[in-house]
Short mmCIF file of C-alpha atoms and ligand atoms in Angstrom, two decimals:
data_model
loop_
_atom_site.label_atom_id
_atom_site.label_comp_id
_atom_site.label_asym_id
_atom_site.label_seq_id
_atom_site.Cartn_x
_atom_site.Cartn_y
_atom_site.Cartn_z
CA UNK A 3 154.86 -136.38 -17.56
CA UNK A 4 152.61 -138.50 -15.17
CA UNK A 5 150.51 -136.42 -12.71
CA UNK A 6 152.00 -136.69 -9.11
CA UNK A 7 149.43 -137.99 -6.20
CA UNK A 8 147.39 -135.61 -4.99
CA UNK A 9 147.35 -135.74 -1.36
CA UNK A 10 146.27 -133.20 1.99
CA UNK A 11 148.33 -132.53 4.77
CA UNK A 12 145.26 -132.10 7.54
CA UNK A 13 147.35 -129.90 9.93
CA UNK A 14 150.26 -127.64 10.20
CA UNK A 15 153.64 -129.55 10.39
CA UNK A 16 157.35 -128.93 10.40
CA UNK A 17 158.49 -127.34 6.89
CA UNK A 18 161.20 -129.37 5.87
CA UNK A 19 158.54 -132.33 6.15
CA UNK A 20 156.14 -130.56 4.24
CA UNK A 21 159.05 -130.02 1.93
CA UNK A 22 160.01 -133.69 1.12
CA UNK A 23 156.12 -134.22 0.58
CA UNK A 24 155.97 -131.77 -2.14
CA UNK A 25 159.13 -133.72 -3.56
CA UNK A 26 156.58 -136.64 -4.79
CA UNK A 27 153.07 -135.06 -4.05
CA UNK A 28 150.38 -132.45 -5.54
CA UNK A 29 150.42 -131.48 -1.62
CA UNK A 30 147.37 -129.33 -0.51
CA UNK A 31 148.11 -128.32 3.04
CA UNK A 32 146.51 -126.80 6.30
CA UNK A 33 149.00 -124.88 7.44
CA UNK A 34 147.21 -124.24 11.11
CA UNK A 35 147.50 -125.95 14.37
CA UNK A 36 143.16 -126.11 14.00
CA UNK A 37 141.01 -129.19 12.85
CA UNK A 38 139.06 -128.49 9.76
CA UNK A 39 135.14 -129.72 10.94
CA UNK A 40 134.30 -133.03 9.63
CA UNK A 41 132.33 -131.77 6.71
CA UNK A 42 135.38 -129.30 5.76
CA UNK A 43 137.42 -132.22 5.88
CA UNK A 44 136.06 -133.81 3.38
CA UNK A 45 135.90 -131.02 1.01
CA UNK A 46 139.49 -130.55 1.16
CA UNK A 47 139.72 -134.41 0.78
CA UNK A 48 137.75 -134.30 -2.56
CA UNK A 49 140.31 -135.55 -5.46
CA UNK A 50 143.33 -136.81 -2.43
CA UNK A 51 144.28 -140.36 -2.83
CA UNK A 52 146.16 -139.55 0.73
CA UNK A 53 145.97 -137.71 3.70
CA UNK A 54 148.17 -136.98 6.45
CA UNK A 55 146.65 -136.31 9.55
CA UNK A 56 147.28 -136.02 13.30
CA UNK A 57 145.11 -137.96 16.07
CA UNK A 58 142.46 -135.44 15.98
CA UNK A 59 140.71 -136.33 12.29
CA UNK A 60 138.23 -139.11 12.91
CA UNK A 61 138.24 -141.04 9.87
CA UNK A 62 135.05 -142.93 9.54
CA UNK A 63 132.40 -144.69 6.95
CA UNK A 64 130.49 -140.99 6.28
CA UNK A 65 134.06 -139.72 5.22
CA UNK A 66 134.98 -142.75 3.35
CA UNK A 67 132.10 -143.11 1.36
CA UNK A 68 132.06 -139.08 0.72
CA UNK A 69 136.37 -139.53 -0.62
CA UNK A 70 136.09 -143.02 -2.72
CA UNK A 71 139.84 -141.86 -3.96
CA UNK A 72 141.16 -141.58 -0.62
CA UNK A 73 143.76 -144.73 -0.87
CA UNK A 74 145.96 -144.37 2.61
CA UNK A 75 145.39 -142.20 5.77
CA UNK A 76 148.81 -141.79 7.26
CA UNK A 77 148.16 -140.66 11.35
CA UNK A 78 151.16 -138.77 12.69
CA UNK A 79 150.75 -140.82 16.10
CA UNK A 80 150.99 -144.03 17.60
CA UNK A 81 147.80 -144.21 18.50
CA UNK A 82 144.99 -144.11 16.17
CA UNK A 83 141.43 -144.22 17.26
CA UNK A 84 140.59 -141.48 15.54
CA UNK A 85 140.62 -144.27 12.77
CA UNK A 86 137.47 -146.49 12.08
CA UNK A 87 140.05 -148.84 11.14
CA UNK A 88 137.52 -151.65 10.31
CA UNK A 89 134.96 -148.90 7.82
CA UNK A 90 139.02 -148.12 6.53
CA UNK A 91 139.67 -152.16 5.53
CA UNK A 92 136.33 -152.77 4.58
CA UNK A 93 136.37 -149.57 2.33
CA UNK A 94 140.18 -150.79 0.90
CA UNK A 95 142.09 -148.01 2.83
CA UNK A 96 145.24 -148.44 4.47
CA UNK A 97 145.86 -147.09 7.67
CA UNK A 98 149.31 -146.15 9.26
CA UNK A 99 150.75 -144.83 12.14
CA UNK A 100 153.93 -144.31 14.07
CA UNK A 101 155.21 -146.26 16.74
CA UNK A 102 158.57 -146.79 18.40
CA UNK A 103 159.82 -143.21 17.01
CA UNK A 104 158.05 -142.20 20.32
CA UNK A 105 158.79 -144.85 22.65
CA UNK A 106 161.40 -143.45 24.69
CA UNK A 107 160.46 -139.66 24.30
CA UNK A 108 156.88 -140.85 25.90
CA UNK A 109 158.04 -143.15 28.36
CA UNK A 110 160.74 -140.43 29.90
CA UNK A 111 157.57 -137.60 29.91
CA UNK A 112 155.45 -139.86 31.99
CA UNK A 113 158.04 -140.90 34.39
CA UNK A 114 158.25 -137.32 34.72
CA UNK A 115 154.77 -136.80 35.74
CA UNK A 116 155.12 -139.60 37.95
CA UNK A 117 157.37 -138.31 40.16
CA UNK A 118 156.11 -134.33 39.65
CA UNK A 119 152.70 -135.55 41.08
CA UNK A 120 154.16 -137.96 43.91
CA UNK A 121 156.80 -135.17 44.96
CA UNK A 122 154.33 -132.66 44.39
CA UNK A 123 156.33 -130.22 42.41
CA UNK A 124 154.05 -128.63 40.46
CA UNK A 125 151.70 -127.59 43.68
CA UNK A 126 155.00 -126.30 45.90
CA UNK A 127 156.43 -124.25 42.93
CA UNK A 128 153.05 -122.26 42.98
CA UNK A 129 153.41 -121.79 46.41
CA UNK A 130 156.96 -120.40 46.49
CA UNK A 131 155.86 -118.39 43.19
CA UNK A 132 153.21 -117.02 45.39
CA UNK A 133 155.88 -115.84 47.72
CA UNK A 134 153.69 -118.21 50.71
CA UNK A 135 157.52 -119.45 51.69
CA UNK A 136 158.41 -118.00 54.40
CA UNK A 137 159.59 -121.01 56.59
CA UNK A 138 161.03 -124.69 56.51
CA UNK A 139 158.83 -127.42 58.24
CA UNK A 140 159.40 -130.68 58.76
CA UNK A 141 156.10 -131.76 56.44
CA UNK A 142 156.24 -129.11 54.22
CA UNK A 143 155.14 -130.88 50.83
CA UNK A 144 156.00 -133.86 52.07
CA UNK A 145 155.30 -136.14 49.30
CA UNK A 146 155.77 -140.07 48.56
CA UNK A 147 158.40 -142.32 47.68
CA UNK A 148 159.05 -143.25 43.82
CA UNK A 149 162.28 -145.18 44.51
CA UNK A 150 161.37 -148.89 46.00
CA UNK A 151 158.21 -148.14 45.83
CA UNK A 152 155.74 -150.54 43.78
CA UNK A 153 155.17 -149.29 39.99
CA UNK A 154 151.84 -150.59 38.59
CA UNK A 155 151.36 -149.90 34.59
CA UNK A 156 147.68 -150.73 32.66
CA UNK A 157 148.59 -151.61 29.22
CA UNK A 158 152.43 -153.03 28.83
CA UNK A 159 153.49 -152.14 25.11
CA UNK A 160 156.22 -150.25 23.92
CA UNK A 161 155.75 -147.66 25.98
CA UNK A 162 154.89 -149.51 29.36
CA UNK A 163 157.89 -151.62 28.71
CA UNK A 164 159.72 -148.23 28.78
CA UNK A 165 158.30 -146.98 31.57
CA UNK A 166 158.81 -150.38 33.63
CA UNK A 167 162.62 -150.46 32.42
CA UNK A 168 162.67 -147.25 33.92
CA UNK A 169 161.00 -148.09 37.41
CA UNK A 170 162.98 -151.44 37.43
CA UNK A 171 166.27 -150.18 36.24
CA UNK A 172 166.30 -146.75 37.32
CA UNK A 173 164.22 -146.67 40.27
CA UNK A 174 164.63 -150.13 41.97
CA UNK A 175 160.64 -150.47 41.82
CA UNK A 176 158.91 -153.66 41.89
CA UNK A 177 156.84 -153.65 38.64
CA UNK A 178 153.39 -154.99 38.52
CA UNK A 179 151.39 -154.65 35.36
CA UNK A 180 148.25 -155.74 33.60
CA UNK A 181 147.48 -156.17 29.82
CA UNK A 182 144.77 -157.85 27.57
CA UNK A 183 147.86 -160.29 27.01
CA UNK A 184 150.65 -161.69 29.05
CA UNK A 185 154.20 -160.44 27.57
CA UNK A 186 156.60 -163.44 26.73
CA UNK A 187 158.88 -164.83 29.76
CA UNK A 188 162.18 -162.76 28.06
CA UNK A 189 160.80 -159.43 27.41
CA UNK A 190 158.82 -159.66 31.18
CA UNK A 191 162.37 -160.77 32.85
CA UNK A 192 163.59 -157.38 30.71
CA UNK A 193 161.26 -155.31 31.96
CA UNK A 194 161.36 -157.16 35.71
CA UNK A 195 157.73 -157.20 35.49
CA UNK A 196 155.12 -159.32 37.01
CA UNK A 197 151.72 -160.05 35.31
CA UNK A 198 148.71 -159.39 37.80
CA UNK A 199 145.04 -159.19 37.56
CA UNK A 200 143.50 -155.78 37.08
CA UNK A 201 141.93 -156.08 40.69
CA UNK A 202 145.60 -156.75 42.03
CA UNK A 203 146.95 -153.91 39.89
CA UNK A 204 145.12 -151.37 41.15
CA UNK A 205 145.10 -152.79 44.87
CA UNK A 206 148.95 -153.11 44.96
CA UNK A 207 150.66 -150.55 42.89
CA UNK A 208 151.62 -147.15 44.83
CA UNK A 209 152.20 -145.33 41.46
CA UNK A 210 149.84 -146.51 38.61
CA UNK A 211 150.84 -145.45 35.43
CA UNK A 212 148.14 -145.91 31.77
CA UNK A 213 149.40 -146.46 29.25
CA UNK A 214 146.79 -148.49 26.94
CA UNK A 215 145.27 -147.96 24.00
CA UNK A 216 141.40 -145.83 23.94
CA UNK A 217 138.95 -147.98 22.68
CA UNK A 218 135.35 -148.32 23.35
CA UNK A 219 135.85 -151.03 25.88
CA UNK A 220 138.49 -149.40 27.74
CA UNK A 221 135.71 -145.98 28.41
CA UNK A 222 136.11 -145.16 31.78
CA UNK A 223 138.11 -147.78 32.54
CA UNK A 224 139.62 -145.97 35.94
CA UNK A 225 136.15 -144.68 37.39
CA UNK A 226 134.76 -143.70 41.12
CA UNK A 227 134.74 -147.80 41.30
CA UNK A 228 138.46 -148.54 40.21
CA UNK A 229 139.93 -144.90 42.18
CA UNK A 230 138.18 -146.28 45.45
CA UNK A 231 140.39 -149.77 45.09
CA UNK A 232 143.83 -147.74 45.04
CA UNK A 233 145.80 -146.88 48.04
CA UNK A 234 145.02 -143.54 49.48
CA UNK A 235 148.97 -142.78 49.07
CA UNK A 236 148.88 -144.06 45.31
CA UNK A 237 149.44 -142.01 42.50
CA UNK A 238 147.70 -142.27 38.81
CA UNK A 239 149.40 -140.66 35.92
CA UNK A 240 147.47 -140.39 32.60
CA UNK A 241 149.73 -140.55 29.57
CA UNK A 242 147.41 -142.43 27.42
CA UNK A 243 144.01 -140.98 25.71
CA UNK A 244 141.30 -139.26 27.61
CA UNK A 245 138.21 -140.84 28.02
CA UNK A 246 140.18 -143.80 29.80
CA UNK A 247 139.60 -142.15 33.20
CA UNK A 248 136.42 -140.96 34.10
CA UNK A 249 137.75 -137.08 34.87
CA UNK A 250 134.81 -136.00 37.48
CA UNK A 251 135.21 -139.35 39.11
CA UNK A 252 139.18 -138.26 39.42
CA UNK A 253 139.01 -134.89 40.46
CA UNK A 254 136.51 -135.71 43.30
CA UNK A 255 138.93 -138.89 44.41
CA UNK A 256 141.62 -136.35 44.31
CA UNK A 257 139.25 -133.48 46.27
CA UNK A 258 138.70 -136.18 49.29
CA UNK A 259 142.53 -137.47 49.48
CA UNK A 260 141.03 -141.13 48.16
CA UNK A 261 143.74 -140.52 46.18
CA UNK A 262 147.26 -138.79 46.84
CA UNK A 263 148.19 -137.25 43.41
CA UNK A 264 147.65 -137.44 39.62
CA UNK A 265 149.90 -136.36 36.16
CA UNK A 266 147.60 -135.79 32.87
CA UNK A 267 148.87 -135.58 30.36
CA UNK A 268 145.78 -136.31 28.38
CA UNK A 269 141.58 -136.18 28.70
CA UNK A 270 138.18 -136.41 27.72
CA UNK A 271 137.12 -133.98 25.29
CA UNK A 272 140.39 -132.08 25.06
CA UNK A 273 141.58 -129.71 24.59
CA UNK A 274 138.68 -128.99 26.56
CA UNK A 275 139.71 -129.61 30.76
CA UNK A 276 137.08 -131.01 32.92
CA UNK A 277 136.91 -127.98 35.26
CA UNK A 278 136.56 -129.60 38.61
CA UNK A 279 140.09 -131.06 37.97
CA UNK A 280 141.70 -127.37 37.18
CA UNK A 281 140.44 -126.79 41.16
CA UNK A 282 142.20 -129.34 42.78
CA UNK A 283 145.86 -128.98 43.67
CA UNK A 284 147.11 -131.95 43.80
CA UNK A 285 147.08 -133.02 39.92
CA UNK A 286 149.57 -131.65 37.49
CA UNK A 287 148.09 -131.27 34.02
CA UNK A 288 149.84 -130.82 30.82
CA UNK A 289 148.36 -130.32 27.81
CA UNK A 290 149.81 -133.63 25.51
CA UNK A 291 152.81 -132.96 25.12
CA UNK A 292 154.21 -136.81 26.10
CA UNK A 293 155.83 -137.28 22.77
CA UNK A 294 156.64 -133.46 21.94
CA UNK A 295 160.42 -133.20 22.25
CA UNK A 296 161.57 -131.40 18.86
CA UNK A 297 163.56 -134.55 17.55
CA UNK A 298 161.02 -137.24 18.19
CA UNK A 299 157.99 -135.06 16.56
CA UNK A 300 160.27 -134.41 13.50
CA UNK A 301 160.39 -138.17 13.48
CA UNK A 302 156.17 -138.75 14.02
CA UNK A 303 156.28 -136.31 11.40
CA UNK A 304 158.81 -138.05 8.96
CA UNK A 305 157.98 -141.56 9.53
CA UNK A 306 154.22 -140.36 8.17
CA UNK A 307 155.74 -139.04 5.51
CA UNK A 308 157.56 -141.93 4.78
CA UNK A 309 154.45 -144.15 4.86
CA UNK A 310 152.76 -142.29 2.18
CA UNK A 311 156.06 -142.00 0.23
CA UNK A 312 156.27 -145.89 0.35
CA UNK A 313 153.01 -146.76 -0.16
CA UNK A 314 152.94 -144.62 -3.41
CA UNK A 315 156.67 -145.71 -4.85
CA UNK A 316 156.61 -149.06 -3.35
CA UNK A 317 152.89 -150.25 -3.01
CA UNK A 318 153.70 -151.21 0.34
CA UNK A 319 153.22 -148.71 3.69
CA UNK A 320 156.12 -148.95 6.45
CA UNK A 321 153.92 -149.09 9.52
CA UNK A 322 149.83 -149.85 8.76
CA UNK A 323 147.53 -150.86 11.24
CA UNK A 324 145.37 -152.59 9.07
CA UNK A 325 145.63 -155.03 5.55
CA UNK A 326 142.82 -154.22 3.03
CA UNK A 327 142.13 -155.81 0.00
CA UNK A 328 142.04 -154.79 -2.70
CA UNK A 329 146.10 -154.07 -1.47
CA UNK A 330 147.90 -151.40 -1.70
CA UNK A 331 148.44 -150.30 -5.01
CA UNK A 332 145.31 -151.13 -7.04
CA UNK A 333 142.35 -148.26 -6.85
CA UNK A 334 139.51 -148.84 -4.85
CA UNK A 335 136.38 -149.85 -6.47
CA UNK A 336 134.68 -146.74 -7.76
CA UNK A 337 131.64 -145.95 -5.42
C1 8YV B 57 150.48 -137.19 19.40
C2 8YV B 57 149.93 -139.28 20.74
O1 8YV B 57 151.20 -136.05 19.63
O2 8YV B 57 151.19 -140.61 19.28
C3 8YV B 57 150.17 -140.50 19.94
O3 8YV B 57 149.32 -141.41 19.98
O4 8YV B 57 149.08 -139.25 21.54
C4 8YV B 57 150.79 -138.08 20.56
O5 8YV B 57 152.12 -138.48 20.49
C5 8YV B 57 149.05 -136.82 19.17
O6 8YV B 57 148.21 -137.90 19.04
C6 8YV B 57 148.92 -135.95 17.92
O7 8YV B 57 148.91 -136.70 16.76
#
C-alpha cells in the first residue's frame, strides 16, 4: 500500500476536521491552542510535506530551507502575513488561505464594534454593573449617530464591501472608502461607495472602519499624524491586523477626546495589549474573535483542509495565494 502524506496540524482544531485529515494523511497534530517556538516548529515539521497552520506560524526562508519536504502551507485565515509568501514561491511552496468563508461572519462583528464604540455600550454596561446608576440624565452616555452618518472603510475587499453593504443598505450611510485600487463602476454602485483619497478618508468619515491587509508598508498606517486628521466625534474600529495602528498613538488620541471612540478587535504584538489602551474607557477591545462564530470557523477550518486534500489528490490547491514552479505536484528540488 502507498504511504499516506505525512503532514502537521500546527494548532488545536475542531475534531471532526482533524478527523477527515486523518482520512488521507499520516496527521501529526498539536492539539493546544499554543504556538510551538519557531525552532520547535520546525522539528515537528521534519519529514511533513504539509502543514496546517493558523495566522500565528510565520513561515519564512530559515524554516523553508530547515523543511526542504514541506510542499504546501495551508493558513486557516484569510489573511496570511505570517507567510513569506515570496521565500514560499521562490522555495516551490504553495501557499493557501481562506477567504469568503469569513466574509459575512467578519463584516457583521465589525459593524458590531462600530456601533458598541459609537453608542458606547461597552463603557455604560460597566457602569450599571458597577451599580453607579442611580439616575436618568439627559447626556448620560450620550453617544454618536451610526445611521446617516458618513462610513469611511481603508481597504475595500471582501470584507469592506460587506461592511459598506451594510452601512449603505442597512444604515443609510454615505460610504467613502480608500484602497490601493479603485473597485469597478458595478461592484462600487453595489456597495454605494465612493472612492476618495486617503487624506479625504480620514478627514470626512465619522466612523472609519480597517479593514486592509498588514504588510510592511501599511506599519502604522493610522498614527498620532493620521488620528489628529479625524473628526473629534469620529470613531476607528480595528478589525484588521495589529500593527496597522500605532496603539500608544491611539490610546493617547483616545485619552485627550482627539478621538471619540475605538472597537479592536485586533493589535500589535497580541495577544499581548498595549497597556495604556486597557486604561482608557472609551475603546472596546476584543480579543480576535471577528471571524469566530462556530459555523464560519468550522468552515476556515474545512476549507484548509480541503486545500491540502486537493492539492495532494488533485495537484491543484482550492484557494493559494501564490503559483510556484516547480507546480504543485512535482517535489521540490532536494536542498
Ligand atoms: C483568524 C483572521 O481567526 O482570517 C483571518 O485573517 O484574522 C482570523 O479570522 C486568525 O487569523 C487565526 O488564524
Amino acid at each position: 500500500m502507498q504511504q499516506r502524506p505525512a503532514i502537521l496540524v500546527a494548532r488545536a482544531i475542531f475534531p471532526e476536521v482533524l478527523e477527515r485529515l486523518r482520512q488521507h494523511f499520516e496527521v501529526s497534530y498539536n492539539g493546544h491552542d499554543e504556538d510551538w517556538s519557531p525552532d520547535e516548529l520546525i522539528r515537528r515539521l521534519q519529514g511533513k510535506v504539509g502543514v496546517l497552520t493558523t495566522g500565528s506560524q510565520r513561515i519564512d526562508a530559515t524554516l523553508l530551507r530547515a523543511c526542504p519536504q514541506l510542499r504546501i502551507v495551508a493558513n486557516m485565515a484569510v489573511g496570511f502575513n505570517n507567510f513569506d509568501v515570496a521565500a514560499m514561491t521562490a522555495a516551490g511552496v504553495v501557499g493557501t488561505n481562506t477567504p469568503d468563508v469569513l466574509t459575512e461572519t467578519t463584516a457583521d462583528f465589525g459593524f458590531a464594534l462600530l456601533l458598541a464604540a459609537a453608542r458606547r455600550m461597552v463603557e455604560s454596561e460597566h457602569f450599571l454593573r458597577a451599580g453607579r446608576w442611580d439616575r436618568w440624565a439627559y447626556d448620560l452616555f450620550a453617544g454618536q449617530d451610526v445611521h446617516g452618518s458618513t462610513l469611511g472603510i481603508l481597504g475595500m475587499g471582501r470584507i469592506g464591501q460587506g461592511i459598506a453593504r451594510r452601512g449603505a443598505h442597512g444604515f443609510r450611510m454615505r460610504v467613502i472608502y480608500h484602497n490601493r485600487s479603485r473597485l469597478d463602476p458595478t461592484t462600487e454602485a453595489e456597495c454605494r461607495a465612493t472612492y476618495v483619497s486617503k487624506e479625504e478618508l480620514l478627514r470626512q468619515a465619522d466612523h472609519l472602519v480597517l479593514v486592509l491587509p498588514y504588510t510592511p508598508q501599511n506599519h502604522h498606517a493610522i498614527g498620532a499624524a493620521e488620528l489628529a486628521m479625524m473628526k473629534p466625534t469620529a470613531t476607528l474600529v480595528n478589525i484588521a491586523r495589529g500593527g496597522i495602528v500605532d496603539d500608544a498613538a491611539l490610546a493617547q488620541a483616545l485619552r485627550d477626546r482627539r478621538i471619540a471612540a475605538a472597537g479592536l478587535d485586533v493589535f500589535e504584538g497580541e495577544p499581548k495589549v498595549h497597556p495604556d489602551l486597557l486604561t482608557v474607557p472609551n475603546v472596546v477591545l476584543t480579543p480576535h474573535i471577528a471571524s469566530a462564530t462556530l459555523a464560519t470557523r468550522l468552515a476556515m477550518a474545512n476549507l484548509a483542509a480541503d486545500n491540502l486534500i486537493a492539492f495532494f489528490t488533485r495537484g491543484e490547491a482550492l484557494t493559494p495565494v501564490n503559483a510556484p514552479q516547480p507546480q504543485a505536484g512535482a517535489p521540490r528540488a532536494a536542498t
